[in-house]
Coordinates of C-alpha atoms and ligand atoms in Angstrom, one line a residue:
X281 CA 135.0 88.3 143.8
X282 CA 133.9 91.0 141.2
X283 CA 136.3 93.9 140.9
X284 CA 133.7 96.6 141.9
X285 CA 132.7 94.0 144.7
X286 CA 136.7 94.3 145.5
X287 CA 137.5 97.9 145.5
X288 CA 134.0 98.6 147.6
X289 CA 135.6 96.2 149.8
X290 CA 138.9 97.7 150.2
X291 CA 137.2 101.0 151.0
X292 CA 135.2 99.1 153.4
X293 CA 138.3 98.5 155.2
X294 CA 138.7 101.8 155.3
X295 CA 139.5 103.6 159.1
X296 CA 138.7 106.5 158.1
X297 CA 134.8 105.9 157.6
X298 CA 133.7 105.9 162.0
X299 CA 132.3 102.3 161.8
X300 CA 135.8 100.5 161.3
X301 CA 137.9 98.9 164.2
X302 CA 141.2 99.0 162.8
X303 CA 144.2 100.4 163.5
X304 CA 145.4 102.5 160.6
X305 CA 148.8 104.1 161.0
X306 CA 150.9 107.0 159.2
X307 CA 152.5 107.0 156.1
X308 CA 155.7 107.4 157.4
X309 CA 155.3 104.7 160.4
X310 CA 154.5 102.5 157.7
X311 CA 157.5 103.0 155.3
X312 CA 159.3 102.3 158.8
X313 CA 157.8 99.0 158.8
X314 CA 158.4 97.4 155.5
X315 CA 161.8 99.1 155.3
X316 CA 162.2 96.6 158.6
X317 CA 161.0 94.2 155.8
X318 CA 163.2 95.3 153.1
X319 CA 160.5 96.7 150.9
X320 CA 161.8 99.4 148.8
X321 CA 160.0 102.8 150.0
X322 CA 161.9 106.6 149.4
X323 CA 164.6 107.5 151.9
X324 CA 162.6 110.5 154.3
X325 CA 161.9 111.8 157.9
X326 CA 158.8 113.0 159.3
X327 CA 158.9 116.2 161.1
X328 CA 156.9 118.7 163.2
X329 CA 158.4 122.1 162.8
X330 CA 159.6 124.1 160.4
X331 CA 162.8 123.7 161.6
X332 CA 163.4 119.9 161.9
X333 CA 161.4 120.5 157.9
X334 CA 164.2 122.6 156.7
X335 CA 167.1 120.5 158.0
X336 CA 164.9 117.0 156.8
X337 CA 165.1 118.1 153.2
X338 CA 168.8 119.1 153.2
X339 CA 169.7 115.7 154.5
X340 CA 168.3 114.4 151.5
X341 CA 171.0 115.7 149.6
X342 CA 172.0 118.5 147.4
X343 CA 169.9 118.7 144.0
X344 CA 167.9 115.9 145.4
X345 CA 164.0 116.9 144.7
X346 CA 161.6 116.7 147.5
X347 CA 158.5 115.6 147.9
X348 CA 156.3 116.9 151.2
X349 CA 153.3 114.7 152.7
X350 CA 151.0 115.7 155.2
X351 CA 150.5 112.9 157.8
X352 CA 146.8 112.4 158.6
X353 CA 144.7 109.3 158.5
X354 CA 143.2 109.6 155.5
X355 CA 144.1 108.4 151.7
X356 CA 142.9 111.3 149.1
X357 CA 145.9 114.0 150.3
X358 CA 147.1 114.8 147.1
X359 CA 143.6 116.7 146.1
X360 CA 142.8 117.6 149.4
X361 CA 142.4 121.1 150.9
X362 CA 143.8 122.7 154.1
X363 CA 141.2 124.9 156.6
X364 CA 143.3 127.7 155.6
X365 CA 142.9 127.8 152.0
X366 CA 146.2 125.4 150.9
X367 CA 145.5 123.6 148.2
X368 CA 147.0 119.4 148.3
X369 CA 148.6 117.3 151.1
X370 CA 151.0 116.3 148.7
X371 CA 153.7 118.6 147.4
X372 CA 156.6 117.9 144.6
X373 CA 159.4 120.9 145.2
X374 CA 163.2 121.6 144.1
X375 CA 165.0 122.8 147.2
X376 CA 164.9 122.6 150.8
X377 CA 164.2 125.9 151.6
X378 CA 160.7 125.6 149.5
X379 CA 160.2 122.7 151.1
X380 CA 160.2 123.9 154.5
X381 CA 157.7 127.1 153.7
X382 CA 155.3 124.4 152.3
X383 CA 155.8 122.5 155.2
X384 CA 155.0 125.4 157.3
X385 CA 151.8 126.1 155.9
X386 CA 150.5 122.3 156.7
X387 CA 151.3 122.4 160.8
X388 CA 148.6 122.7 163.1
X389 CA 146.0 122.6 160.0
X390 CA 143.1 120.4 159.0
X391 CA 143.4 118.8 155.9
X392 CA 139.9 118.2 154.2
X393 CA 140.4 115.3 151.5
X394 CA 137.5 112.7 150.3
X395 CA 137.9 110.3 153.1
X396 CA 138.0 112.8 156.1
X397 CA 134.3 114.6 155.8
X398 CA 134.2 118.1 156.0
X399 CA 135.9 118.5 158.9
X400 CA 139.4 117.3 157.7
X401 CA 142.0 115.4 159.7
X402 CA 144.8 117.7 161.8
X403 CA 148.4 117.7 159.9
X404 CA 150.8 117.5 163.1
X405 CA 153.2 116.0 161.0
X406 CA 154.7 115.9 157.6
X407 CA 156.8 113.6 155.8
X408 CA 160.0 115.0 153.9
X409 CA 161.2 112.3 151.5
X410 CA 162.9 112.6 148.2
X411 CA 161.2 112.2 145.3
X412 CA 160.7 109.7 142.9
X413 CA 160.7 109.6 138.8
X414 CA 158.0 107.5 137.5
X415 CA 157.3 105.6 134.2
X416 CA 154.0 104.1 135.5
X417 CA 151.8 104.4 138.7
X418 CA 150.0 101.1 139.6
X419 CA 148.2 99.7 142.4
X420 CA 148.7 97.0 144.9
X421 CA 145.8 95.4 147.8
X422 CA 146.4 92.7 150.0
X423 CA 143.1 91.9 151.9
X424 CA 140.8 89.2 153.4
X425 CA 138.0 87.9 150.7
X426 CA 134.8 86.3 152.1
X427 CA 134.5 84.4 148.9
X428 CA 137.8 82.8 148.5
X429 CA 137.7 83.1 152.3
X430 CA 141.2 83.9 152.7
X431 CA 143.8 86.7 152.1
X432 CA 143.7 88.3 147.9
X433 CA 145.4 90.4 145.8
X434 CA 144.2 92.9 144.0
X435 CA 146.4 94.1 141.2
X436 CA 146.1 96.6 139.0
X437 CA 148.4 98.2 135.9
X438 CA 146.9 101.7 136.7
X439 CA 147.2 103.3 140.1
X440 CA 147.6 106.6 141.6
X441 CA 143.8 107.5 141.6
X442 CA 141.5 105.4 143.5
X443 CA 140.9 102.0 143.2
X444 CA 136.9 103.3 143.3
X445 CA 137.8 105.2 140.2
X446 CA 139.8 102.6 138.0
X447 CA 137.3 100.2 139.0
X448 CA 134.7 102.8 137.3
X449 CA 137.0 104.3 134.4
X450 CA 138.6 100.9 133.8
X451 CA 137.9 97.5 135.5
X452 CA 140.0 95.3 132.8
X453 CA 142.8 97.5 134.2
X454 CA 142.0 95.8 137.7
X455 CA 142.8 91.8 138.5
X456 CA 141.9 89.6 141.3
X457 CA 144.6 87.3 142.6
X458 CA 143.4 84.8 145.6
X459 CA 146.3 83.6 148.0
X460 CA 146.2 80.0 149.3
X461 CA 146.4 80.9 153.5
X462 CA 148.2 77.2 154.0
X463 CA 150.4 77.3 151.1
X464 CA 151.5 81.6 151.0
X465 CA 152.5 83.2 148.6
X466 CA 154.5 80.7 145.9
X467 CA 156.7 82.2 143.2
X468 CA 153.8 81.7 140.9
X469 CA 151.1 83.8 142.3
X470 CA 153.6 86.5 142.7
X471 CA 154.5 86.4 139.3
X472 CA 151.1 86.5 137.8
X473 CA 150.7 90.0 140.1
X474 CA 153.9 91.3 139.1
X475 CA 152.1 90.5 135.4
X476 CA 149.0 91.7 136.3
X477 CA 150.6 95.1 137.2
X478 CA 151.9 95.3 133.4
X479 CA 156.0 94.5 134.8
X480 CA 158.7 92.5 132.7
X481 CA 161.7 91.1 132.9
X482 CA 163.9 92.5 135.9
X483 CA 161.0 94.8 137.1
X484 CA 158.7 92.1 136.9
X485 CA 161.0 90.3 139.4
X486 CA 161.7 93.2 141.4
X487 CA 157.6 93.7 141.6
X488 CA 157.4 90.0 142.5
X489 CA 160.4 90.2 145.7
X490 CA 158.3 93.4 147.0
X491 CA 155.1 91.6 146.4
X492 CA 156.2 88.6 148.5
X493 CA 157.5 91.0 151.4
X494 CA 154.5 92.8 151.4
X495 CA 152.6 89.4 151.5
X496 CA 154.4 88.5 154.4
X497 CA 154.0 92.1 156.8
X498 CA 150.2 91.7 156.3
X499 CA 150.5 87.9 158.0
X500 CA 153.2 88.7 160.6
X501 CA 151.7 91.9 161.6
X502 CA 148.3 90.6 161.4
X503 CA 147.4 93.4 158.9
X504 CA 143.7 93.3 156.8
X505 CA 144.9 95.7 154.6
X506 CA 148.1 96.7 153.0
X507 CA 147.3 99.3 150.1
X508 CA 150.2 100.6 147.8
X509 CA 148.9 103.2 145.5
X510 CA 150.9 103.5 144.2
X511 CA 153.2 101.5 143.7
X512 CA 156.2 102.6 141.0
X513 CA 158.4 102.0 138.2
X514 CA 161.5 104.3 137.8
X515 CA 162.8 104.9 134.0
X516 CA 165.4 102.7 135.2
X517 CA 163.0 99.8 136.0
X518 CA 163.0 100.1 139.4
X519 CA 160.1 99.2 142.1
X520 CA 159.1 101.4 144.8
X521 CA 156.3 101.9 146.9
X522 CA 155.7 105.6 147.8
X523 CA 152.7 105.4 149.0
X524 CA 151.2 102.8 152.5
X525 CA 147.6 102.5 153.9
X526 CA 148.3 99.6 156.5
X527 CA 145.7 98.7 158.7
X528 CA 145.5 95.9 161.7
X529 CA 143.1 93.7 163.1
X530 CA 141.8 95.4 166.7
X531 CA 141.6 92.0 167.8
X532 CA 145.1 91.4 167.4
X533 CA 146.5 94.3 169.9
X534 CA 148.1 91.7 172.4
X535 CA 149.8 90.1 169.5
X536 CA 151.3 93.3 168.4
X537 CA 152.1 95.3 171.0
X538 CA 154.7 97.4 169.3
X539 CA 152.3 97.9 166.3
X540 CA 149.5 99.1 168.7
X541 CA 151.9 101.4 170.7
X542 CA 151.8 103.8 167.2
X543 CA 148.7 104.4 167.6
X544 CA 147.9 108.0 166.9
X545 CA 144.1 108.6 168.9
X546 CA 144.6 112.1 167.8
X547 CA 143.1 111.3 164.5
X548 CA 140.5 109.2 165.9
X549 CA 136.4 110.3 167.0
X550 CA 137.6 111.5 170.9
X551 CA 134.2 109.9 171.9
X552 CA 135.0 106.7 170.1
X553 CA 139.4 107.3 172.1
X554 CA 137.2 107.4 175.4
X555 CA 134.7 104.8 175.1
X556 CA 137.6 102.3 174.0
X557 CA 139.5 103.1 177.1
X558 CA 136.0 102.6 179.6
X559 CA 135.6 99.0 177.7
X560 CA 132.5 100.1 175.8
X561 CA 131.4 99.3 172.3
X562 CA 130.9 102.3 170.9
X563 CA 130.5 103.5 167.3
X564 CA 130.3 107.6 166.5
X565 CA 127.2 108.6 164.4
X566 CA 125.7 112.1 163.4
X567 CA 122.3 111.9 165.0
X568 CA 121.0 113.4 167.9
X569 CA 119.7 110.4 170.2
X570 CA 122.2 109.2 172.6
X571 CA 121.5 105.5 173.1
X572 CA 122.6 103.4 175.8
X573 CA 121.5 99.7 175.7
X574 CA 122.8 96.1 176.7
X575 CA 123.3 93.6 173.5
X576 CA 124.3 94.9 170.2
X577 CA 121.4 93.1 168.9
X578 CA 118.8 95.5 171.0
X579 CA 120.9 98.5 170.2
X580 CA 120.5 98.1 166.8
X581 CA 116.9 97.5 166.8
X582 CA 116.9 100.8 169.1
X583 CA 118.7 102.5 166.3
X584 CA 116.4 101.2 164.2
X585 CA 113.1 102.1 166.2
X586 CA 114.6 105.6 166.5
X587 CA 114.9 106.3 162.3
X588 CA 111.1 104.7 162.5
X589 CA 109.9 107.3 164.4
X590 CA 111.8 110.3 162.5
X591 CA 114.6 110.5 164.6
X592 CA 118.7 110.2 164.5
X593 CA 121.1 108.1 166.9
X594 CA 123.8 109.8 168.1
X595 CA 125.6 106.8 168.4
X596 CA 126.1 102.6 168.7
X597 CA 126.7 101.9 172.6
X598 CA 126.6 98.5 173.6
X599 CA 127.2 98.1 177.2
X600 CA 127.5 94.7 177.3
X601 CA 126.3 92.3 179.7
X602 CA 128.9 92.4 182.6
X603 CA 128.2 96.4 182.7
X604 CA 130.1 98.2 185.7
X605 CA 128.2 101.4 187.5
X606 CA 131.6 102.8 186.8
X607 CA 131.4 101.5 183.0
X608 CA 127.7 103.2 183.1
X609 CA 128.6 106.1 184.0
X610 CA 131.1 106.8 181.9
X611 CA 128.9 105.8 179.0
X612 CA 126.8 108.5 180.3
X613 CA 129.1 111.2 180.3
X614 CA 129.8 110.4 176.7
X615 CA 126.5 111.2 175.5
X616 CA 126.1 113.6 177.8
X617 CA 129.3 115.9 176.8
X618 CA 128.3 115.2 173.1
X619 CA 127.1 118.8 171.7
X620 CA 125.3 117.1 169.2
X621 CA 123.1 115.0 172.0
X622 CA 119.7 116.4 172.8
X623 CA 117.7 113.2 174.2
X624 CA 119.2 110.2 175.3
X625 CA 117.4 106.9 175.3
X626 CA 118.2 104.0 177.6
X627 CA 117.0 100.8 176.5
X628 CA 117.6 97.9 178.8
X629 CA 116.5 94.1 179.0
X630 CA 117.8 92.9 181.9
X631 CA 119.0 89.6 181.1
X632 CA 122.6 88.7 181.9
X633 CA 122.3 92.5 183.2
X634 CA 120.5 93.5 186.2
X635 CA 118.1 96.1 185.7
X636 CA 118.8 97.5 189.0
X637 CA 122.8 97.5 188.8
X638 CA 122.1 100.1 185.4
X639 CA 119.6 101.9 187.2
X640 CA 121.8 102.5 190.3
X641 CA 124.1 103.9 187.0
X642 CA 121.8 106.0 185.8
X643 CA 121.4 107.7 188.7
X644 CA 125.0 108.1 189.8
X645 CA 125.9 109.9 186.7
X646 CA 122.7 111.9 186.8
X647 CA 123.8 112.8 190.4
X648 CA 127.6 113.7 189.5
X649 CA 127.3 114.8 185.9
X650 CA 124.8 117.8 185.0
X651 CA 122.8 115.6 182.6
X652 CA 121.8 118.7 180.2
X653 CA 119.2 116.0 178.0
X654 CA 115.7 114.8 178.8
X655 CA 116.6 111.0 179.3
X656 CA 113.9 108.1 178.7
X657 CA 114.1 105.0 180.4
X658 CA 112.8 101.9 179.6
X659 CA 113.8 98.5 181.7
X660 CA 113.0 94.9 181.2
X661 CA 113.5 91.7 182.6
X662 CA 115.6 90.6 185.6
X663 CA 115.2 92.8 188.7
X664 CA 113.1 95.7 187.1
X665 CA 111.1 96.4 190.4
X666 CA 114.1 97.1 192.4
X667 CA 115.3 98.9 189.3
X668 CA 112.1 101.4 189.3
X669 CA 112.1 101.2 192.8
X670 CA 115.8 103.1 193.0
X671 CA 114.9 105.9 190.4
X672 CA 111.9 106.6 191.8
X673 CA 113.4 107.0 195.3
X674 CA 116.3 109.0 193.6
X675 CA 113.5 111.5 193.2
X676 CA 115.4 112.4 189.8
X677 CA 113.0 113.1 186.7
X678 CA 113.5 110.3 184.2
X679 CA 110.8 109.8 181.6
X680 CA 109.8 106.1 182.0
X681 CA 108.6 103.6 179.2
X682 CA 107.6 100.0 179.2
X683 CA 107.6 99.4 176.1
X684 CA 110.2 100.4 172.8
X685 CA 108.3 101.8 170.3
X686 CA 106.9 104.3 173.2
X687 CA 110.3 104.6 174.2
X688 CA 111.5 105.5 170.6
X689 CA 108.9 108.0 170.5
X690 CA 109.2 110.0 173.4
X691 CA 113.0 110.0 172.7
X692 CA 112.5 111.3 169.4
X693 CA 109.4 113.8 170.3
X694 CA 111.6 115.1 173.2
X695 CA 114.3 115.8 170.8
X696 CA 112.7 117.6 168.2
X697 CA 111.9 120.0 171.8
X698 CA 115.2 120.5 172.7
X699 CA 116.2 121.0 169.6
X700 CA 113.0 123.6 168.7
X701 CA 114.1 125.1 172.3
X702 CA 117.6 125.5 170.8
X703 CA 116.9 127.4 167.5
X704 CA 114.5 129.9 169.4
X705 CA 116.7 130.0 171.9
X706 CA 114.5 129.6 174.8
X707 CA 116.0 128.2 178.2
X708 CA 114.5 124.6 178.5
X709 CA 116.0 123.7 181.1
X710 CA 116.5 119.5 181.7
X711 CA 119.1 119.1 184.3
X712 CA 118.1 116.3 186.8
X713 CA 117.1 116.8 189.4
X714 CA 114.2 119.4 188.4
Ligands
LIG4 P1 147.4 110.3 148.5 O1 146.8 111.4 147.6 O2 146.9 110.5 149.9 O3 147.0 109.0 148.0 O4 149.0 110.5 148.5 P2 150.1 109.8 147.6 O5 151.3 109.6 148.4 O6 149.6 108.7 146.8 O7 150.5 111.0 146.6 C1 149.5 111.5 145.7 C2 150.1 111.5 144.3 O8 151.2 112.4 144.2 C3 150.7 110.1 143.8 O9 149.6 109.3 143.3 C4 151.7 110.5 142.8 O10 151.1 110.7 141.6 C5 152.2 111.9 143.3 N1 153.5 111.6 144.0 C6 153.7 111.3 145.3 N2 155.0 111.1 145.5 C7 155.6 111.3 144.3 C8 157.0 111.2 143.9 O11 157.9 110.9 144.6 N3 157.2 111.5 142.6 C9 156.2 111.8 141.7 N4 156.5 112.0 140.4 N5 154.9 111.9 142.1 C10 154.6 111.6 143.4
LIG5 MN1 148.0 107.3 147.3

């Protein structure tokens, strides 16, 4: 694997970005967790009020300096703004009462870095540690590689900025370390990272132990990514991490219960929180199409239909094949309480599906939600007659289509209305029934 290849995929195991479906927890949940596996990480407590801040950084210890970390779900904190004008997530200060002021301005604040968009991530929480003296910042990835098609290492000597931006300023700086699944990691592949990071002689074995620890988390804790940037060396040679993005396979929830139970859905695209808890496949986007189709296959080439006629999708909703009314009309409601929403396009090919079970949908949540969108319809396959039979007799208006590109049109067309109607401010009103 190529090291730009490498660091693009990193990022692309990245929870911040909407598309990804892993769990990514705080900072400071974990530095609990490889503490539990005797990784070295700096002693600190993560706190919500001023209070509990000011008392945090005393327990650190007289003349001790402190370091204060916003907790929010995205990497980039240090050069990151706050909403309210405070500049960086990440703060280096000399006593406890300083540290509780900075602490103070963080709370209750979104904290715009690289990774969040321009809306920021809310700071609920900040981490009070003690801070570390550093010789040298370097980097540490553990990931899955399609190539080698198993778990590798990325390594690098230089850390602290991004591994986007070494890769850029300095790929030789960067090395690519594949770990045999069956045989783990030996003593020699942690040594050649412990090199690869620029360590000798005691810190080069220091780098190695944490190395192997950290090997071990991401395969017990079924982890795809555990990033260390950085990782440190003291002037006394010593190896610490102070700073964790750990993220876990979705897939593995059942396996990891306790893992799962940190998960912080505050941070998370409510719409995304909701649809999880329905049992819909949903992804987030910025468009203005709600779509609602069966098969991720068909939703995409919805999506796809949508940009060819101009438009937007709102969003990636897959109800699947087994799709409850209940399941329906929840999916509904999503779109329909999205603000960004203005036509909502339902694309079904009743297969697996019955036509008529998501019609008999549609028409409940029109009935019990005030469905503020034009909606267009279109229905294929098994039981479509009974299926235009119900929303006809509903006597709700639905804009019908038999075919997708018409479909993708009128969704699009009736959009660019709302939104027209919007700007001008002009009451078009679409709730069903007219
Ligand atoms: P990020 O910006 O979200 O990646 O947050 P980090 O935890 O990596 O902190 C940003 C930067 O602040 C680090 O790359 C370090 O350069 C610096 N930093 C963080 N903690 C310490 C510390 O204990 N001592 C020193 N000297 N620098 C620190
Ligand atoms: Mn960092």
């Amino acid at each position: 694997m190529n090291i730009l290849r490498a660091a693009t995929r990193v990022r692309s195991s990245n929870p911040y970005g909407r598309q990804a479906r892993f769990l990514h927890l705080h900072e400071y949940q974990s530095q609990e967790l490889m503490r539990g596996y005797g990784i070295r990480v700096p002693r600190g407590t993560a706190v919500t009020t001023k209070e509990e801040a000011l008392a945090a950084a005393k327990s650190l210890g007289d003349g001790t300096d402190i370091v204060v970390k916003a907790q929010v779900l995205a990497g980039g904190r240090g050069l990151g703004t706050f909403e309210n004008g405070f500049k960086s997530g990440v703060h280096l200060c000399y006593d406890a009462k300083t540290a509780a002021d900075i602490a103070s301005k963080m709370f209750g604040q979104n904290l715009v870095t690289k990774q969040t968009g321009a809306g920021g991530k809310l700071c609920s929480k900040v981490l009070v540690t003690e801070r570390m003296y550093m010789r040298r910042e370097m980097y540490l990835g553990i990931l899955y590689d399609r190539e080698s098609q198993g778990p590798t290492i990325i390594a690098s000597r230089e850390g602290g900025s991004s591994i986007e931006d070494i890769a850029a300023s300095n790929p030789n700086a960067i090395k690519n370390i594949p770990v045999n699944i069956a045989e783990g990691i030996t003593p020699e592949v942690a040594d050649a990272v412990a090199e690869a990071m620029g360590f000798h002689g005691n810190s080069k074995k220091q780098c190695a132990e944490q190395v192997k620890k950290l090997y071990q988390l991401f395969i017990e804790k079924d982890a795809t990514l555990v990033e260390i940037n950085p990782m440190i060396e003291t002037p006394q040679g010593e190896v610490v991490c102070i700073d964790a993005k750990i993220n876990f396979d979705d897939n593995a929830d059942f396996r990891q219960p306790d893992i799962f139970a940190m998960r912080d859905t505050t941070q998370e695209d409510p719409r995304e929180v909701r649809a999880a808890e329905a049992g819909l496949n949903y992804i987030g986007l910025d468009g203005n199409i709600g779509c609602l189709v069966n098969g991720a296959g068909l939703a995409m080439a919805t999506m796809d239909i949508i940009k060819l006629h101009g438009g937007n999708p709102a969003n990636f909703l897959d109800v699947g094949g087994g799709a409850t009314d209940k399941q329906v009309t929840e999916a509904f409601t999503i779109l329909n309480d999205d603000p960004k929403v203005q036509a909502i396009l339902v694309n079904i090919f009743g297969g697996i599906m019955r036509c008529d079970v998501i019609a008999q949908g549609i028409i409940t949540a029109a009935k019990t939600i005030q469905l503020r969108v034009p909606l267009v319809v279109r229905l294929q396959g098994n039981k479509v007659d009974e299926a235009k039979k119900l929303i006809f007799d509903s006597g709700l208006r639905i804009i019908a289509a038999d075919d997708l590109d018409e479909a993708g049109k009128k969704a699009v067309k009736l959009a660019e209305i709302v939104q027209i109607a919007n700007t001008v401010d002009v009451n078009v009103s679409f709730k069903l029934p007219l």
